[in-house]
Short mmCIF file of C-alpha atoms in Angstrom, two decimals:
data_model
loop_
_atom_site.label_atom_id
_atom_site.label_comp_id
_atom_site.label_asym_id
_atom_site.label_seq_id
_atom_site.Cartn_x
_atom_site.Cartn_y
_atom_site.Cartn_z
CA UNK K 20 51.38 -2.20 40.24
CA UNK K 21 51.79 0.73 42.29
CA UNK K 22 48.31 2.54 43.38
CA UNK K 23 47.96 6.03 43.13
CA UNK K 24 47.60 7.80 46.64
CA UNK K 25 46.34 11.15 47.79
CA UNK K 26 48.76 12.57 49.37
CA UNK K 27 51.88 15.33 49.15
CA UNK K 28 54.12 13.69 47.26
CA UNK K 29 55.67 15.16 43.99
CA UNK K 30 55.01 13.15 40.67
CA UNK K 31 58.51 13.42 39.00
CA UNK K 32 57.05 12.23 35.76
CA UNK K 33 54.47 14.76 35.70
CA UNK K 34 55.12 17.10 33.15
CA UNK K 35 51.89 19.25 31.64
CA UNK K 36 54.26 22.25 30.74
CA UNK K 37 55.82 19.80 27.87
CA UNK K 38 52.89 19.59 25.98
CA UNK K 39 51.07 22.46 24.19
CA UNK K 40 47.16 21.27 25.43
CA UNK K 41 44.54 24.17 26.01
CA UNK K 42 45.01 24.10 30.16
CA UNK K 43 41.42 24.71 29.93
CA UNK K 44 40.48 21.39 29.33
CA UNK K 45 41.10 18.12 30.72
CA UNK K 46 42.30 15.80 28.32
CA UNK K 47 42.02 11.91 28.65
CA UNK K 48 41.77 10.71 24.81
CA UNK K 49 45.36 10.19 24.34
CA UNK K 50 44.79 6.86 23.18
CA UNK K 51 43.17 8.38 19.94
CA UNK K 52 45.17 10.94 18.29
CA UNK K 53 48.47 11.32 21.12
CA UNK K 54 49.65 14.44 21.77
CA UNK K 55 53.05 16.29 20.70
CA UNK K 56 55.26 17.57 23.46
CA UNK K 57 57.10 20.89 22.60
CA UNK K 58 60.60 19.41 21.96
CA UNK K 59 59.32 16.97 19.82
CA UNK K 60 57.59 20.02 17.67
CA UNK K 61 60.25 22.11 17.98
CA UNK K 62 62.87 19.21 16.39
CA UNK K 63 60.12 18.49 13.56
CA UNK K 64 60.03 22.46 13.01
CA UNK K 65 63.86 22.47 12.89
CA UNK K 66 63.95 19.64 10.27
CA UNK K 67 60.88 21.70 8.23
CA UNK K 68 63.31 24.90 7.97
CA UNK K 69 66.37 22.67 6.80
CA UNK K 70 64.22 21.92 4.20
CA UNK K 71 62.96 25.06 3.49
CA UNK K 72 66.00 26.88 3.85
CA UNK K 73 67.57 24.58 0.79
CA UNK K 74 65.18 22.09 -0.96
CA UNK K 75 67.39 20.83 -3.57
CA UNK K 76 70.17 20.10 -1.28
CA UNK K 77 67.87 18.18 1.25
CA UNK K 78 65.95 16.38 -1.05
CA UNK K 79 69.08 15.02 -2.99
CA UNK K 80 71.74 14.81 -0.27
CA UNK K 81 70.20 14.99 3.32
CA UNK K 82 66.84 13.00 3.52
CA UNK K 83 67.61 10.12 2.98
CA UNK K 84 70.76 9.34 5.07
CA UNK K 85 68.56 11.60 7.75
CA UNK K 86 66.08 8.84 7.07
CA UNK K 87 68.41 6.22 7.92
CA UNK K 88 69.41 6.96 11.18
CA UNK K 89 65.81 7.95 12.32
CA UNK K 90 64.64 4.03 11.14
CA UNK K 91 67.39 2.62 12.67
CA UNK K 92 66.25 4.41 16.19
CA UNK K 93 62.63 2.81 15.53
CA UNK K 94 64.21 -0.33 14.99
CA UNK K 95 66.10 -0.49 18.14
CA UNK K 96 63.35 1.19 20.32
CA UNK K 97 60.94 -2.11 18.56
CA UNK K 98 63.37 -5.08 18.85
CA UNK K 99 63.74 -5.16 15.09
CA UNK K 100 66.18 -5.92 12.83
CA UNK K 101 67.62 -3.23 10.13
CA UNK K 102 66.12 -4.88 7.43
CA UNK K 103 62.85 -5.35 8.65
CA UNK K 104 60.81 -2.40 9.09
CA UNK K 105 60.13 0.96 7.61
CA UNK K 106 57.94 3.98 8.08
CA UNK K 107 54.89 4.69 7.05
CA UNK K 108 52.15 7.16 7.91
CA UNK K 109 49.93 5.52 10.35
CA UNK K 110 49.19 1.82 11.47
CA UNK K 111 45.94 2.11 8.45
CA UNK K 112 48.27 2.84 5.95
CA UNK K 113 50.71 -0.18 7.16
CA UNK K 114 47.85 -2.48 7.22
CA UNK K 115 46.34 -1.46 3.53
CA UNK K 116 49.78 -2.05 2.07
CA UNK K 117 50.26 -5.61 3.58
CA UNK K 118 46.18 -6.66 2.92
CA UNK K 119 46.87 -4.91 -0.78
CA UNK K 120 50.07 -7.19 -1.57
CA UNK K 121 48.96 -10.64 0.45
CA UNK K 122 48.30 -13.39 -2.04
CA UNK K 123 45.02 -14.72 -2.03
CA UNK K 124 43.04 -16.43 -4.24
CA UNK K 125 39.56 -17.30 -4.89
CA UNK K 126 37.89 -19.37 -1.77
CA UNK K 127 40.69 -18.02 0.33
CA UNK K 128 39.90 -16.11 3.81
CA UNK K 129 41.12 -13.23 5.77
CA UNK K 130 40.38 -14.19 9.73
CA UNK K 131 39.55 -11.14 12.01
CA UNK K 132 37.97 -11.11 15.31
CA UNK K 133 35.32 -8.92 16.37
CA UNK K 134 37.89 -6.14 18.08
CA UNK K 135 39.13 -5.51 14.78
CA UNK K 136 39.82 -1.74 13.91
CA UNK K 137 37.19 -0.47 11.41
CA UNK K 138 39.30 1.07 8.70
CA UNK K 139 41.65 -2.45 8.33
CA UNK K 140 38.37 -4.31 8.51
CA UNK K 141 37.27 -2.24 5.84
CA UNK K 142 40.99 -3.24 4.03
CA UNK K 143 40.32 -6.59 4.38
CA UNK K 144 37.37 -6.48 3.14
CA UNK K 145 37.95 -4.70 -0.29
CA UNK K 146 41.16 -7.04 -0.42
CA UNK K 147 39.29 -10.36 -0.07
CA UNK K 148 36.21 -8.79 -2.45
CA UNK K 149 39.29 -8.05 -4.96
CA UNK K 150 40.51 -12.01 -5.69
CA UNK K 151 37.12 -13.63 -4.32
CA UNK K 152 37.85 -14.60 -1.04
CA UNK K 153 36.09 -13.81 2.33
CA UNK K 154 36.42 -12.46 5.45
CA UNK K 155 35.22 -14.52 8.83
CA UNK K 156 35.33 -12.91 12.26
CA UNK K 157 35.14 -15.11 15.26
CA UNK K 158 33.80 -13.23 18.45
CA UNK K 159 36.53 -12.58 21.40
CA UNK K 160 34.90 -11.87 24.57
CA UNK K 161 35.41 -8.68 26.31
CA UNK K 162 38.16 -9.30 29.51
CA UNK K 163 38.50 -13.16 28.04
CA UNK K 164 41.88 -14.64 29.42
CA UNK K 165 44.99 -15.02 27.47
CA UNK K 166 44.26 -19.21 26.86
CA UNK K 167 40.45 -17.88 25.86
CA UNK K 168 41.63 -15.94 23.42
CA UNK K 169 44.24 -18.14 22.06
CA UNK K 170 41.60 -21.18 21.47
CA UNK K 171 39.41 -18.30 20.06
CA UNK K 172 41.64 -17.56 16.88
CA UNK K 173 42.58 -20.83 16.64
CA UNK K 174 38.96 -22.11 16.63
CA UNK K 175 38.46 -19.81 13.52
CA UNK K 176 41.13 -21.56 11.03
CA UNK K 177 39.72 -23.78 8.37
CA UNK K 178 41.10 -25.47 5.46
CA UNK K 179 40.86 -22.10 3.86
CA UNK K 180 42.29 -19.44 5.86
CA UNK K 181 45.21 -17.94 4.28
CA UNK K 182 46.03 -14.53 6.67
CA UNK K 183 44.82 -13.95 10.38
CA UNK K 184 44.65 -10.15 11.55
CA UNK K 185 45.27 -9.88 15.32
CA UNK K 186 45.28 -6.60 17.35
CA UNK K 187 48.38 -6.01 19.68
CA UNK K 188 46.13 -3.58 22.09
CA UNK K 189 42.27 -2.67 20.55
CA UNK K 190 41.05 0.55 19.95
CA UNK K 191 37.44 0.23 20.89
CA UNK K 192 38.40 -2.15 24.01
CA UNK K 193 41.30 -1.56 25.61
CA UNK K 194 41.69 -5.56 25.22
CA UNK K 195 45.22 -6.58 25.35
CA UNK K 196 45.87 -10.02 23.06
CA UNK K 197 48.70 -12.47 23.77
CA UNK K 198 49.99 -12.02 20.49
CA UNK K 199 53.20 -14.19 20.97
CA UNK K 200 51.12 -16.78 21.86
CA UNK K 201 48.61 -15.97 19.05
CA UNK K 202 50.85 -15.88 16.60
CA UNK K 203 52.95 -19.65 17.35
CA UNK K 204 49.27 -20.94 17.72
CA UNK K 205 48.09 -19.78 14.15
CA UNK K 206 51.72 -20.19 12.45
CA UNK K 207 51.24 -24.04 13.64
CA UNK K 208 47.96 -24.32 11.95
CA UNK K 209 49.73 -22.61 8.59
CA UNK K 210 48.17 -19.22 8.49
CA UNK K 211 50.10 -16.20 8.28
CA UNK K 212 49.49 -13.16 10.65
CA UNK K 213 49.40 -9.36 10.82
CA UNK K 214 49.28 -7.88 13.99
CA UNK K 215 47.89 -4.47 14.35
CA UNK K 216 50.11 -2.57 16.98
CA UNK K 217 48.58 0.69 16.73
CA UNK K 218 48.34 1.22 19.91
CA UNK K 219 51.24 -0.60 21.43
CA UNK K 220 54.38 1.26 20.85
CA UNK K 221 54.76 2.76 24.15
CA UNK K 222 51.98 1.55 25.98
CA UNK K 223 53.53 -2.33 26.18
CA UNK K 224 57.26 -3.35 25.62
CA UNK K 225 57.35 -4.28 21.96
CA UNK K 226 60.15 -6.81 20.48
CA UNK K 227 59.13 -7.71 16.95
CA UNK K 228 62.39 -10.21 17.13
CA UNK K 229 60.38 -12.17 19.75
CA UNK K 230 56.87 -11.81 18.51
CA UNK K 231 57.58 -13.50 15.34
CA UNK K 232 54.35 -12.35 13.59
CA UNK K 233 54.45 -11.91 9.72
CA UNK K 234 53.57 -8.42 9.35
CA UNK K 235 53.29 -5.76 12.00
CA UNK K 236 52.31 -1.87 12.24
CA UNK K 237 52.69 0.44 15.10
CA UNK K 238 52.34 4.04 15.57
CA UNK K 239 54.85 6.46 16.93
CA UNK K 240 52.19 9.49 16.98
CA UNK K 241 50.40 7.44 19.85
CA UNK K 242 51.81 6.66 22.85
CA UNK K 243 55.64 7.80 22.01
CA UNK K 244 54.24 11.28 21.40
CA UNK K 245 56.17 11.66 18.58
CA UNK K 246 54.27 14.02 15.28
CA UNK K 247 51.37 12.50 13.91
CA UNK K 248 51.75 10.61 10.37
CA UNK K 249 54.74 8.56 12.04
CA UNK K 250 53.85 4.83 12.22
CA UNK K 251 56.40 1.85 11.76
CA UNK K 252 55.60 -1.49 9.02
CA UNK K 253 57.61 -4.89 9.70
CA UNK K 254 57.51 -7.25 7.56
CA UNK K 255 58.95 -10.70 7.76
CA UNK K 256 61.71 -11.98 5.12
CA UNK K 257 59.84 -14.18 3.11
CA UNK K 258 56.74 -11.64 2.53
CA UNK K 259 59.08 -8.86 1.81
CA UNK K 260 58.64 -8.84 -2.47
CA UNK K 261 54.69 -9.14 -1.63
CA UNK K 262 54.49 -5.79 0.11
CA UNK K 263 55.14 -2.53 -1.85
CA UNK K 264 54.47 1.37 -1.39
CA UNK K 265 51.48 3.15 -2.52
CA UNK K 266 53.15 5.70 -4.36
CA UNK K 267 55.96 3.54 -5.61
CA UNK K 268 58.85 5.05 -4.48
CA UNK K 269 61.98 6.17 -6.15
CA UNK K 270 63.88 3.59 -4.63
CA UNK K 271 61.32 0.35 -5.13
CA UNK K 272 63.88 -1.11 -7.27
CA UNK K 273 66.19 -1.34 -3.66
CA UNK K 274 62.77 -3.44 -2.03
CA UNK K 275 61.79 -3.57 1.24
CA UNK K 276 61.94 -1.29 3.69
CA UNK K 277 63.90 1.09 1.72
CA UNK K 278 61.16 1.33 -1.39
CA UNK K 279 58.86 2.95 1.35
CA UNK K 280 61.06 5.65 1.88
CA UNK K 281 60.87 8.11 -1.05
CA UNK K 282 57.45 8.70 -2.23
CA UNK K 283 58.42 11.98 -4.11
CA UNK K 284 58.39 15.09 -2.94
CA UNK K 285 56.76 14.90 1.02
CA UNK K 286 57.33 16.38 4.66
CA UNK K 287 58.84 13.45 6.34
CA UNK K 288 59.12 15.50 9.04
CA UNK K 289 57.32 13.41 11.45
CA UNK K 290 59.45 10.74 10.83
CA UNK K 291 62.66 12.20 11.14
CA UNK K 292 61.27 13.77 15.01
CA UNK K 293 60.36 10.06 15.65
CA UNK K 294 64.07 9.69 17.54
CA UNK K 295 63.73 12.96 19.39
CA UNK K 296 60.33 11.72 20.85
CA UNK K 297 61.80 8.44 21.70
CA UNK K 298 64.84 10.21 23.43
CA UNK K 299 62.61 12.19 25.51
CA UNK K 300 60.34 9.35 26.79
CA UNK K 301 63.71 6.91 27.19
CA UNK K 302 65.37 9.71 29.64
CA UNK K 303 62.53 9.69 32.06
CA UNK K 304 62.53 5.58 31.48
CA UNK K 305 60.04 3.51 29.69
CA UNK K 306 59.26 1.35 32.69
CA UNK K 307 58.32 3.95 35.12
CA UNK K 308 56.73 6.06 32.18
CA UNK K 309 54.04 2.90 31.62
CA UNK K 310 53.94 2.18 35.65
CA UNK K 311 53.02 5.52 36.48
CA UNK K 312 50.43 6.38 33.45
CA UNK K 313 49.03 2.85 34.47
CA UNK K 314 48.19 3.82 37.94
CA UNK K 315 46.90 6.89 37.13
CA UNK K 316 44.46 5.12 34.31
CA UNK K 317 43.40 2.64 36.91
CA UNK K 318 42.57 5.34 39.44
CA UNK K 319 40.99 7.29 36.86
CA UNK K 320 38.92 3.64 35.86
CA UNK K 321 37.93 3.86 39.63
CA UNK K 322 36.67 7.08 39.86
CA UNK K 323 34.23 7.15 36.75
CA UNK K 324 33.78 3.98 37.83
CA UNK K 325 32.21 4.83 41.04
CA UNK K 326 30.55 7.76 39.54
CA UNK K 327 27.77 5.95 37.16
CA UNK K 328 27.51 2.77 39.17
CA UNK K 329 29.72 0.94 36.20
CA UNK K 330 31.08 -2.79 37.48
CA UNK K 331 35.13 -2.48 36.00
CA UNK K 332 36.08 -6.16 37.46
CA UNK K 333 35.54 -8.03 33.73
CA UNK K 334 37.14 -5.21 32.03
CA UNK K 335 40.58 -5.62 30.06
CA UNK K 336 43.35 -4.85 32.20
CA UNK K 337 41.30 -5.79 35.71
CA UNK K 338 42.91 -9.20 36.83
CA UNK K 339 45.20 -11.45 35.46
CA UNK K 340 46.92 -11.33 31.83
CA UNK K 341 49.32 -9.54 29.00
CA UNK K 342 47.49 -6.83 29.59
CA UNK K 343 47.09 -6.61 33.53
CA UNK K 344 49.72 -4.17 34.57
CA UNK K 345 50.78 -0.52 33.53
CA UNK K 346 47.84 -0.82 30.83
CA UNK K 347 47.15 3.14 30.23
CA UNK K 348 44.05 3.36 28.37
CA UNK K 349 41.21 1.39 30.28
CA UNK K 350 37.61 0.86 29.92
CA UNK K 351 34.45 1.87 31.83
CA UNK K 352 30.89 0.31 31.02
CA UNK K 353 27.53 2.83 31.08
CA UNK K 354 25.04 1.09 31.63
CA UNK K 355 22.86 4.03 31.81
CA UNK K 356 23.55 4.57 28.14
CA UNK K 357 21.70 2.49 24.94
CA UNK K 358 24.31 0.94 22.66
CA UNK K 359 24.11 3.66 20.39
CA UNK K 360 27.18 5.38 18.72
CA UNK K 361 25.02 8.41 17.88
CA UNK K 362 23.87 8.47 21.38
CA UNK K 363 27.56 7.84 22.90
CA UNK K 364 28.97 10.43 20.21
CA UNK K 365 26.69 13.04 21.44
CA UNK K 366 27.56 12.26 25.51
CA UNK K 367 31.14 13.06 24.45
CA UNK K 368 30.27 16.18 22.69
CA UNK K 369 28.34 17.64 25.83
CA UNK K 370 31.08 16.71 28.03
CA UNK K 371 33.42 18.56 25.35
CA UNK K 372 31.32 21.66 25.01
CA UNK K 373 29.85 22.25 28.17
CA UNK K 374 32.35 20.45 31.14
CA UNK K 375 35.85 21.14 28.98
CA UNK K 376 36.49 17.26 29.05
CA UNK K 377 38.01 15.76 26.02
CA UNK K 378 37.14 11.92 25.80
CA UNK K 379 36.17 9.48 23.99
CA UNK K 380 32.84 6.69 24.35
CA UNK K 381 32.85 3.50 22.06
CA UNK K 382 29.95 1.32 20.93
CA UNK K 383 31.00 -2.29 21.21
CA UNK K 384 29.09 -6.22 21.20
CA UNK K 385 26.32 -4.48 23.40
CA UNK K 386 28.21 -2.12 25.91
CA UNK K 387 28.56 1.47 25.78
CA UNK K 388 32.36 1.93 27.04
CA UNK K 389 33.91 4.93 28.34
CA UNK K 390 37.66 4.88 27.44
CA UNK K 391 40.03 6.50 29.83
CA UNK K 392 43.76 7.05 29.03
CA UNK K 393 46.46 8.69 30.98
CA UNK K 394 50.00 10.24 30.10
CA UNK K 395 52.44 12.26 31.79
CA UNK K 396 50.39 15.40 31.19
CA UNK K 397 47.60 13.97 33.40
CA UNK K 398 46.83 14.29 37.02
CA UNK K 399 44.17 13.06 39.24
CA UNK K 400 42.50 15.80 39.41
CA UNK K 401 41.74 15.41 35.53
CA UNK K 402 40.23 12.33 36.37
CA UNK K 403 37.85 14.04 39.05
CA UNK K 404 37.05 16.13 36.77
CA UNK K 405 35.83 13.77 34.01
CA UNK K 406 33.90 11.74 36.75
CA UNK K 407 32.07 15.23 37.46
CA UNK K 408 31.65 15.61 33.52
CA UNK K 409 30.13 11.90 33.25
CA UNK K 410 27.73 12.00 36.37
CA UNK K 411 25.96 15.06 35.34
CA UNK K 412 25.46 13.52 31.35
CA UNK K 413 24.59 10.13 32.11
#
């Protein structure tokens, strides 16, 4: 991976004007809630004043063939085939459909490791509760190796485990899972899978074709910067009459992915803007999109790093593995700090209010980890900027 230096030379890919981000503050929380770049905005506002400008005739004759085309683009950008994904709002919603229309029974259980993202644990939860199953977690540890976490799933299947729910990157950790590998490994032992891309789109080279998982959500509103409530839902062949819309759609009686599509009268704006945002990022070049935001992330690690004493050498993305190169969003332990969400919530709030630095500070299996992310809006001197913010807090 390429390091980044301090020196003269331009960053091509540097591009802060493109977004519309107070220049006040320095913003390193992509992961969380992305960020819109102007061109992306302004081709959601032109699809918003089509509609406006004649409801009935969008409604009934342009949506849905606009619709088409924009799933189509998400399909190609994700390896998928036509037929196999749709949109939906966010990676949440994807996941509540899929744990609201999996078949399980009484005894049955739902197998989750302890990375899982709180609001689909919470899904699985009230799905399992719903027919009398369970839900077991089996404990991943944090910077474990590919084959580590591999025998880690695997060692959590018993006679009774009907769906495993893997994530592609996780939210609290930054941890990257082998999910190819995951998923052959569990298929072998007869569970089904749902992987929970959130995160990935963008950040890692995605082909669902490969991955062969059961079920799989993504967002676009993360790392492709396209508007927020855009998020893709795959679903393999054989679960497809399983999973249905929440509305039911006008067109359920057409099935998947198509009875996803018209929930009555919304703004799919966001998801027709999904193709613009994918244009934009695919001129400038995926590769050296994730190569350069890696760097920067990884210099950014360093700096914070060296500003609170934090050790970064177990941390995902440090080393060897899926996730060891171009990883954007990385993690750095406080150790100064009690494993206390209240406590880390109110550490990012100071930093907010009184340093202008917009991050984010997770409570996870005992550490308190600072999460750094970088995209094409970022410089170093953000990252200076937050290691200030963090030495004078902690």
């Amino acid at each position: 991976m390429k390091t980044i230096a301090s020196s003269a030379a331009p960053d091509r890919l540097y591009h802060p004007a493109l977004w519309p981000l107070d220049p006040k503050r320095a913003h390193v929380n992509h992961g969380s809630f992305g960020a819109v770049p102007l061109p992306v905005l302004a081709e959601q506002q032109r699809w918003r004043e089509r509609m406006e400008a004649n409801p009935t005739g969008f409604f009934r004759r342009e949506l849905q063939p606009a619709l088409e085309e924009a799933r189509r683009a998400a399909c190609a950008f994700l390896g998928s085939d036509a037929e196999d994904l749709t949109f939906v709002q966010n990676s949440t919603a994807g996941a509540g459909a899929v744990l609201a229309g999996f078949p399980l029974a009484a005894g049955d259980e739902i197998l989750v490791t302890d990375h899982v993202y709180g609001a689909v644990l919470l899904g699985a939860r009230k799905a399992a509760a719903r027919a009398g199953a369970s839900v077991v977690t089996v404990p991943v540890a944090l910077g474990a190796s590919d084959e580590a976490m591999v025998a880690a799933l695997a060692s959590g299947v018993t006679p009774r485990t009907r769906l495993a729910v893997v994530d592609h990157v996780a939210s609290a950790t930054a941890q990257v899972f082998p999910v190819r590998r995951i998923v052959a490994s569990l298929h072998a032992l007869g569970v089904a899978v749902l992987v929970d891309g959130a995160h990935a789109p963008g950040l890692l080279p995605v082909d669902l074709g490969a991955l062969g998982a059961d079920f799989w959500v993504g967002n676009f509103h993360k790392w492709p910067c396209a508007p927020r409530g855009s998020a893709g839902l795959y679903v393999a062949e054989r679960w497809r009459d399983a999973v249905g819309s929440f509305p039911v759609s006008w067109r359920e009686q057409e099935g998947f992915p198509y009875s996803f599509l018209q929930p009555g009268t919304v703004d799919s704006s966001a998801w027709l803007a999904v193709p613009a945002a994918l244009e934009l990022f695919g001129a400038w070049g995926w590769d050296e999109v994730r190569e350069r935001n890696g760097a920067l992330a990884a210099h950014g690690q360093r700096l914070v790093a060296q500003a609170v004493g934090g050790d970064v050498s177990g941390m995902p993305g440090v080393g060897e593995g899926v996730g060891a190169a171009g990883l954007a969003m990385r993690l750095v332990p406080l150790p100064q700090v009690p494993a206390d969400q209240a406590v880390a919530d109110s550490l990012r709030d100071r930093m907010a209010d009184e340093f202008g630095v917009e991050t984010v500070i997770n409570v996870w299996g005992g550490y308190t980890l600072l999460r750094v992310s970088a995209q094409l809006y970022n410089d170093q001197s953000d990252y200076e900027r937050l290691a200030d913010a963090v030495r004078a807090v902690v």
